[in-house]
Coordinates of C-alpha atoms in Angstrom, one line a residue:
M216 CA -51.0 -15.5 33.4
Q217 CA -52.3 -12.0 33.9
I218 CA -51.1 -9.5 36.5
L219 CA -53.8 -7.1 37.7
D220 CA -53.9 -4.2 40.2
L221 CA -56.5 -3.9 42.9
D222 CA -58.9 -2.2 40.5
R223 CA -58.6 -5.2 38.1
T224 CA -56.7 -3.1 35.5
L225 CA -54.4 -5.3 33.4
L226 CA -50.8 -4.5 34.1
R227 CA -49.0 -7.3 32.2
S228 CA -49.6 -10.7 30.6
L229 CA -47.0 -13.4 31.0
P230 CA -46.7 -17.0 29.8
N231 CA -48.0 -19.6 32.4
L232 CA -45.0 -21.6 33.4
L233 CA -47.0 -24.2 35.4
T234 CA -47.1 -27.7 34.0
P235 CA -50.5 -29.5 33.9
E236 CA -49.3 -31.6 36.8
A237 CA -48.4 -28.5 38.9
R238 CA -51.7 -26.9 38.1
R239 CA -53.5 -30.0 39.6
R240 CA -51.5 -29.7 42.8
F241 CA -52.1 -26.0 43.1
R242 CA -53.8 -25.3 46.4
D243 CA -56.6 -22.8 47.2
G244 CA -57.3 -22.0 43.6
R245 CA -60.5 -20.2 42.7
P246 CA -62.3 -19.4 39.5
A247 CA -61.3 -16.1 37.8
G248 CA -63.5 -13.1 38.5
P249 CA -64.8 -10.7 35.9
P250 CA -62.5 -10.0 32.9
P251 CA -59.8 -7.3 33.5
H252 CA -60.2 -3.7 32.5
V253 CA -57.7 -2.9 29.7
P254 CA -56.7 0.8 29.7
E255 CA -57.3 2.7 26.5
T256 CA -54.0 4.4 26.4
P257 CA -50.7 2.6 27.2
A258 CA -49.0 3.7 30.4
A259 CA -45.9 5.8 30.3
I260 CA -42.7 3.7 30.6
Q261 CA -39.2 4.5 31.8
R262 CA -35.9 3.6 30.2
R263 CA -32.3 4.3 31.1
V264 CA -30.3 5.9 28.3
S265 CA -27.3 3.8 27.5
C266 CA -23.7 5.1 27.4
R267 CA -24.1 5.4 23.6
G268 CA -27.2 7.7 24.0
V269 CA -29.9 5.2 22.8
I270 CA -32.9 3.4 24.3
M271 CA -34.9 0.4 23.1
V272 CA -38.7 0.6 23.0
A273 CA -40.8 -2.2 21.4
G274 CA -37.8 -3.5 19.6
Q275 CA -37.0 -0.1 18.1
R276 CA -33.7 1.7 18.8
I277 CA -34.2 5.4 19.5
S278 CA -31.3 7.8 19.7
V279 CA -31.7 10.3 22.5
G280 CA -28.3 11.8 22.4
I281 CA -25.0 10.9 24.0
G282 CA -25.3 14.0 26.3
N283 CA -28.3 12.2 28.0
A284 CA -26.3 9.0 28.7
G285 CA -27.3 7.6 32.1
L286 CA -30.6 9.5 32.4
T287 CA -33.8 7.7 33.2
V288 CA -36.3 9.0 30.7
T289 CA -40.1 8.6 30.4
V290 CA -41.5 7.4 27.1
T291 CA -45.1 8.0 26.0
T292 CA -46.8 6.9 22.8
V293 CA -48.8 9.6 21.0
G294 CA -50.5 8.4 17.8
D295 CA -47.8 6.8 15.7
S296 CA -44.8 8.3 17.5
F297 CA -42.8 8.0 20.7
Q298 CA -42.1 11.1 22.8
I299 CA -39.1 10.9 25.2
Y300 CA -39.1 13.2 28.2
D301 CA -36.6 14.0 30.9
E302 CA -39.0 14.9 33.7
D303 CA -41.1 17.7 32.0
K304 CA -38.6 18.5 29.2
L305 CA -39.2 16.9 25.8
L306 CA -35.9 15.5 24.6
T307 CA -37.0 14.0 21.3
E308 CA -39.9 12.6 19.3
A309 CA -39.4 9.5 17.1
P310 CA -41.8 8.0 14.6
R311 CA -43.0 4.5 15.5
R312 CA -41.6 2.0 13.0
T313 CA -42.7 -1.2 14.7
T314 CA -46.0 -2.9 15.5
K315 CA -44.6 -4.9 18.4
P316 CA -46.2 -4.2 21.8
I317 CA -44.3 -2.3 24.4
A318 CA -42.8 -4.9 26.8
R319 CA -41.4 -4.6 30.3

C-alpha cells in the first residue's frame, strides 16, 4: 500500500493487510493512476527526546543531551549525517551509521 498526497508525492509505503478474499470483495476499486513522484530529498522528521536525552532515527540511537529531555526536535539528513535542530538552533550532528530507511 502506498499513501500519497494530492500531488501524488509518495509519503509512506505500508504492507497491504488485505487478504486475497478481502480484495475481491473490495467495492468501488479502480486501477492505479500514474506512478507516484518520489521526492529527491527525504523530508525532515520530528522526534521527542527521551528522559535520558536520546532519540532513535533509522534504528540508530543518537544522544542529544539530557538537558534537552522532553523537547520535540527536527531531524534532517545531510549527506551521510543527521542534523538535529530545536527550531532554528542546531543541537548536534551525528554521522549516519545505518543504511536502514527512516521510518515513521
